[in-house]
Short mmCIF file of C-alpha atoms in Angstrom, two decimals:
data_model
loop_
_atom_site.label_atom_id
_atom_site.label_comp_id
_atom_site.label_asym_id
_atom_site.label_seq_id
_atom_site.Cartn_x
_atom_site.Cartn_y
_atom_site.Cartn_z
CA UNK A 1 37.83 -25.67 37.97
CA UNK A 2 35.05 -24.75 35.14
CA UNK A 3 35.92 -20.85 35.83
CA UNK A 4 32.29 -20.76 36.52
CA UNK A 5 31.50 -19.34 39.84
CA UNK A 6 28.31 -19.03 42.40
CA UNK A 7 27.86 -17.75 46.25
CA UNK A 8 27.05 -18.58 48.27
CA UNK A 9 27.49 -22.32 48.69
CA UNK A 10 25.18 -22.51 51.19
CA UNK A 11 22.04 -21.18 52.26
CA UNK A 12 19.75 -22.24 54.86
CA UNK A 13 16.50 -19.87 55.33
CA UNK A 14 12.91 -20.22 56.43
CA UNK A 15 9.48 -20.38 54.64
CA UNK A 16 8.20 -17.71 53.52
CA UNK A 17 11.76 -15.72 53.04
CA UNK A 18 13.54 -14.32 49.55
CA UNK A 19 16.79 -15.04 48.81
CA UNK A 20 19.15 -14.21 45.88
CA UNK A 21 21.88 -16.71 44.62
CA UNK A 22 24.86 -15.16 42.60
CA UNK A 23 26.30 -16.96 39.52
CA UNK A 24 29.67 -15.44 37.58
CA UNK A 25 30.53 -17.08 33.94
CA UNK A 26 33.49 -17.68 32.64
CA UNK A 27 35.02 -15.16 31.06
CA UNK A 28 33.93 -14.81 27.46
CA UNK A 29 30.54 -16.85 27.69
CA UNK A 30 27.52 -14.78 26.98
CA UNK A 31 24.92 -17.62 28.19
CA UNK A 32 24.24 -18.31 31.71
CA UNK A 33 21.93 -21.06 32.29
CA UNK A 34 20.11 -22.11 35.76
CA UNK A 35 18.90 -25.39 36.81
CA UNK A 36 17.61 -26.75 39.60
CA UNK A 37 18.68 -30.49 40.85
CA UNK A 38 16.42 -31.75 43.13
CA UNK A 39 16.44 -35.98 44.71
CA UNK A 40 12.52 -36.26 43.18
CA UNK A 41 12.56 -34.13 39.88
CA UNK A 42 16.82 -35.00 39.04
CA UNK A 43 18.25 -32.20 37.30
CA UNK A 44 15.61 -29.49 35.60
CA UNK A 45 16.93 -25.99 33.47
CA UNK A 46 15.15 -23.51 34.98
CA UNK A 47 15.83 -19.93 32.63
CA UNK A 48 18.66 -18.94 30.10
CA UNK A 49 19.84 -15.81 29.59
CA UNK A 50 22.56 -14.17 26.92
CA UNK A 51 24.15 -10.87 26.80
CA UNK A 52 21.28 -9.98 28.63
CA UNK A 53 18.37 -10.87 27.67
CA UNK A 54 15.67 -13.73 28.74
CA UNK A 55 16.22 -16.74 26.15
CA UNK A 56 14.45 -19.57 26.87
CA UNK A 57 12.20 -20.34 30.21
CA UNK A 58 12.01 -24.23 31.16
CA UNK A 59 10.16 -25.14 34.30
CA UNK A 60 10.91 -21.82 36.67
CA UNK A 61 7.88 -20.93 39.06
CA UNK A 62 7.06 -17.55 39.04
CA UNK A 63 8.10 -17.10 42.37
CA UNK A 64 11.58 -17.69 40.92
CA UNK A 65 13.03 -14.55 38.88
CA UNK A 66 16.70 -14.20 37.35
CA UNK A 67 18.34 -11.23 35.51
CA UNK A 68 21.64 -10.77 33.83
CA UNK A 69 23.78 -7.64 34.33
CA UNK A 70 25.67 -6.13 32.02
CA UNK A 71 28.91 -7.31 33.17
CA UNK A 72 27.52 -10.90 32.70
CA UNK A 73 26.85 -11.96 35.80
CA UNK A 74 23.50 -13.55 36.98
CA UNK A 75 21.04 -13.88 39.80
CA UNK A 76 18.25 -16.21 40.51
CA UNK A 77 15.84 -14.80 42.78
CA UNK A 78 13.26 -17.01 44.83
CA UNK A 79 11.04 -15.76 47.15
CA UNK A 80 8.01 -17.10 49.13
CA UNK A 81 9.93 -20.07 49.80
CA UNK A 82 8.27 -23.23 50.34
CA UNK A 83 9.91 -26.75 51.76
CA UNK A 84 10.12 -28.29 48.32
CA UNK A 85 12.34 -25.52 47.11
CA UNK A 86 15.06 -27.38 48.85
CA UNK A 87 17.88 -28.40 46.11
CA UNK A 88 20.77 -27.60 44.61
CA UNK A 89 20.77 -24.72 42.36
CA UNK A 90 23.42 -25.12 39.36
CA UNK A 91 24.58 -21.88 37.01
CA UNK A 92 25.80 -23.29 33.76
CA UNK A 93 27.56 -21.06 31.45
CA UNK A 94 28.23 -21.68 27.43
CA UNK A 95 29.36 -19.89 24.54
CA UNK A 96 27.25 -18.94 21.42
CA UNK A 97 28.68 -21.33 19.11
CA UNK A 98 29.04 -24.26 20.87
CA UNK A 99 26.83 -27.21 22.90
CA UNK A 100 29.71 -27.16 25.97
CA UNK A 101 28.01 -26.02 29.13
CA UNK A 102 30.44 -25.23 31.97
CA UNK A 103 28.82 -25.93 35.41
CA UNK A 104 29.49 -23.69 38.66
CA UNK A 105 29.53 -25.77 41.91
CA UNK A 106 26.46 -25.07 42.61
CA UNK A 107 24.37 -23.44 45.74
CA UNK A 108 22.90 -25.68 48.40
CA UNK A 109 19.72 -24.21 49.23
CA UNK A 110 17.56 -25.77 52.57
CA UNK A 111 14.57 -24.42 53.79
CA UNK A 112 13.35 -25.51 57.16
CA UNK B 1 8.58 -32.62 24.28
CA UNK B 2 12.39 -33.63 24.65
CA UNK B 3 13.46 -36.38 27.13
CA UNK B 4 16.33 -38.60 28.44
CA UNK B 5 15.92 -42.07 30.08
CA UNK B 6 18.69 -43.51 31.73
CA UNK B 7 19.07 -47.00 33.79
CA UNK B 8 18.35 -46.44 37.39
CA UNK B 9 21.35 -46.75 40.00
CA UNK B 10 22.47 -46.81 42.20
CA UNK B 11 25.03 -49.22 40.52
CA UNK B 12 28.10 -51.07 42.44
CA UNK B 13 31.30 -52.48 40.32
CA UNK B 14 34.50 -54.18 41.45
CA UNK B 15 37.50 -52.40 40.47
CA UNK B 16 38.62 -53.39 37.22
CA UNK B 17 34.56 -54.59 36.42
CA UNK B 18 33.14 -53.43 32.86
CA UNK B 19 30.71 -50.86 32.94
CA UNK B 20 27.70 -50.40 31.09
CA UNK B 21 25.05 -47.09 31.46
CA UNK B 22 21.88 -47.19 29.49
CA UNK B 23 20.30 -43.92 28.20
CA UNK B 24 17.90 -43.62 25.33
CA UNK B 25 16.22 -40.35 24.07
CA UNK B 26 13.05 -38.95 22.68
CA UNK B 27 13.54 -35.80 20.63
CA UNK B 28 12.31 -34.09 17.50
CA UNK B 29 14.87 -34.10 14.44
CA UNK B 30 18.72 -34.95 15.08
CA UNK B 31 20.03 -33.52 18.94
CA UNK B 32 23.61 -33.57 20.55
CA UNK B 33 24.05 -36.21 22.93
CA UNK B 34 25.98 -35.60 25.72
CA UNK B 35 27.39 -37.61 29.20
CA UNK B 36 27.85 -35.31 31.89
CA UNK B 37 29.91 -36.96 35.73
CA UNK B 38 29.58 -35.31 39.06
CA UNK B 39 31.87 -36.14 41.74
CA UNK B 40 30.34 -35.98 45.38
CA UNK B 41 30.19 -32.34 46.30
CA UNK B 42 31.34 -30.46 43.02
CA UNK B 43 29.35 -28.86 39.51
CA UNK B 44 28.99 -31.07 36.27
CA UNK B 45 31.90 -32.05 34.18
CA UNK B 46 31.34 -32.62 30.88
CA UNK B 47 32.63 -36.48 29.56
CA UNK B 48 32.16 -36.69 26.20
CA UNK B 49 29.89 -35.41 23.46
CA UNK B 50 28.72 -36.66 19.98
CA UNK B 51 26.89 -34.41 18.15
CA UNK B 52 26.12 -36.70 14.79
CA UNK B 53 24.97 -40.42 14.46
CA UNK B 54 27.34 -42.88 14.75
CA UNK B 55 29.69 -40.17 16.00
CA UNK B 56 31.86 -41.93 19.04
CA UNK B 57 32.62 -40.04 21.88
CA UNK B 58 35.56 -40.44 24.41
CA UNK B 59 37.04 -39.35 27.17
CA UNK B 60 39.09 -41.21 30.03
CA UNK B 61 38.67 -44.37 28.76
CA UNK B 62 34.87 -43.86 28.77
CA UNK B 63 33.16 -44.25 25.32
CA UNK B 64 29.43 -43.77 23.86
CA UNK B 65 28.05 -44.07 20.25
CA UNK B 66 25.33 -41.99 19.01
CA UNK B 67 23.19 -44.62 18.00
CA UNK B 68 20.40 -43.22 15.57
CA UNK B 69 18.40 -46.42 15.13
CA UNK B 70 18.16 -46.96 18.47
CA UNK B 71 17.90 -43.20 19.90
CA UNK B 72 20.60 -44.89 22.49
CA UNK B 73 24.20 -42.85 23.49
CA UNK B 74 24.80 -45.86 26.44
CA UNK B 75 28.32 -45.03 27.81
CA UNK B 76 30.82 -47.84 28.17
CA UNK B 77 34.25 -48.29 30.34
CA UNK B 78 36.46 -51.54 29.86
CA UNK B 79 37.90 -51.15 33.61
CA UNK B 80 36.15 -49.05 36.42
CA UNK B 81 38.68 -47.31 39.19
CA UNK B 82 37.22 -46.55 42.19
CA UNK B 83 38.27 -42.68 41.38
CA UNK B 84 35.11 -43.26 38.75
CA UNK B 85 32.21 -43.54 41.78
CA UNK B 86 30.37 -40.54 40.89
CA UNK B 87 26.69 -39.80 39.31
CA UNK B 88 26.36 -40.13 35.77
CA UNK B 89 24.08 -37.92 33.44
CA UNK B 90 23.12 -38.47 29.95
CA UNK B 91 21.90 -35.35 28.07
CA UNK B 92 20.76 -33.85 24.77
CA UNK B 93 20.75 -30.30 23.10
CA UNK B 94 19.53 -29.41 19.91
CA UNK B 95 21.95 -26.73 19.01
CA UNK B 96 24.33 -24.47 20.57
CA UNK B 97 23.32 -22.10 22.72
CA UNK B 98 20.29 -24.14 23.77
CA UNK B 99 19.43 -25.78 27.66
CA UNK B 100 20.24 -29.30 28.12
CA UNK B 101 17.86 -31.88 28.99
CA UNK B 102 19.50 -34.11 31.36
CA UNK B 103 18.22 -37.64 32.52
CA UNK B 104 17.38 -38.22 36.52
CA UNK B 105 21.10 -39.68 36.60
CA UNK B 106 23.21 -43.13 37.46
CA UNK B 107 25.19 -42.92 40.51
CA UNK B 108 28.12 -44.92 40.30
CA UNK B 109 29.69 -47.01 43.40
CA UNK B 110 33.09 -49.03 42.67
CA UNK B 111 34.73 -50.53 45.59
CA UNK B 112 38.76 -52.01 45.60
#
């Protein structure tokens, strides 16, 4: 158990719909990360965020938002959801002064 | 920018069978290599790490060397168990604190 956690675990919604995916870090770790693992693209970081704020952006759609609360926890927002969108979506969260990322179990996310 | 290769899987070993995963890298300056397993159905574990050249990392009999020369971090096991069939990701960082850039993964068959 990484003491990272995410909810659901599984999601299946339509096109066109918004959903929100839930990640909690482990305790202590300012820096939640989100990337997406999809069977085409393998395993992509989508946005970072620490203590708060937005850190770094990799490749996130803008249909895709996130935020960080101030008791740490994050949420990755997609809406207008298309069939590629389909993947697993991975929370990964790290300290400040080290390269370990611990990875949640991730969110299985199917749009039919 | 940044990027990981790794050898394309899927790859299938006889208990006991040496393994050998490829993974090279293309990155500005000196990054953090890392080999990251997932087991069917769960998050990322982290393996092993090396964060300098010729740095060795280990972990459960696995091994990798950060090879400089060769921007190569290929991980190594003497004996495969069947409790090893997973998928395999190499992966660099340039600092703490920083998203990883993972390669599209090795997935990992051994059979008794």
């Amino acid at each position: 158990d990484s003491g990272v956690t995410q909810t659901p675990k599984h999601l299946i919604t339509a096109t066109g719909q918004r959903v929100t995916l839930r990640c909690s870090p482990r305790s202590g770790d300012l820096s939640v990360y989100w990337y997406q693992q999809s069977l085409d693209q393998g395993l992509q970081f989508l946005i970072q965020y620490y203590n708060g704020e937005e850190r770094a952006k990799g490749n996130i759609l803008e249909r895709f938002s996130a935020q960080q609360f101030p008791d740490l926890h994050s949420e990755l927002n997609l809406s207008s959801l298309e069939l590629g969108d389909s993947a697993l979506y991975f929370c990964a969260s790290g300290r400040t002064d080290s390269y370990e990322q611990y990875f949640g179990p991730g969110t299985r996310l199917t749009v039919t | 920018g940044d990027s990981v290769t790794q050898m394309e899987g899927p790859v299938t070993l006889s208990e006991e069978a040496f393994l050998t995963i490829n993974c090279t890298y293309t990155a500005t300056g000196y990054p953090s290599l890392f080999w990251y397993v997932q087991y069917p159905g769960e998050g990322l574990q982290l393996l092993l790490k090396a964060t300098k050249a010729d740095d060795k990392g280990s972990n459960k009999g696995f091994e990798a060397t950060y090879r400089k020369e060769t921007t190569s971090f290929h991980l190594e096991k003497g004996s495969v168990q069947v409790s090893d069939s997973a998928v395999y990701f190499c992966a660099l960082s340039h600092s703490g604190n920083t998203p990883l850039v993972f390669g599209k993964g090795t997935r990992l068959s051994v059979i008794a």
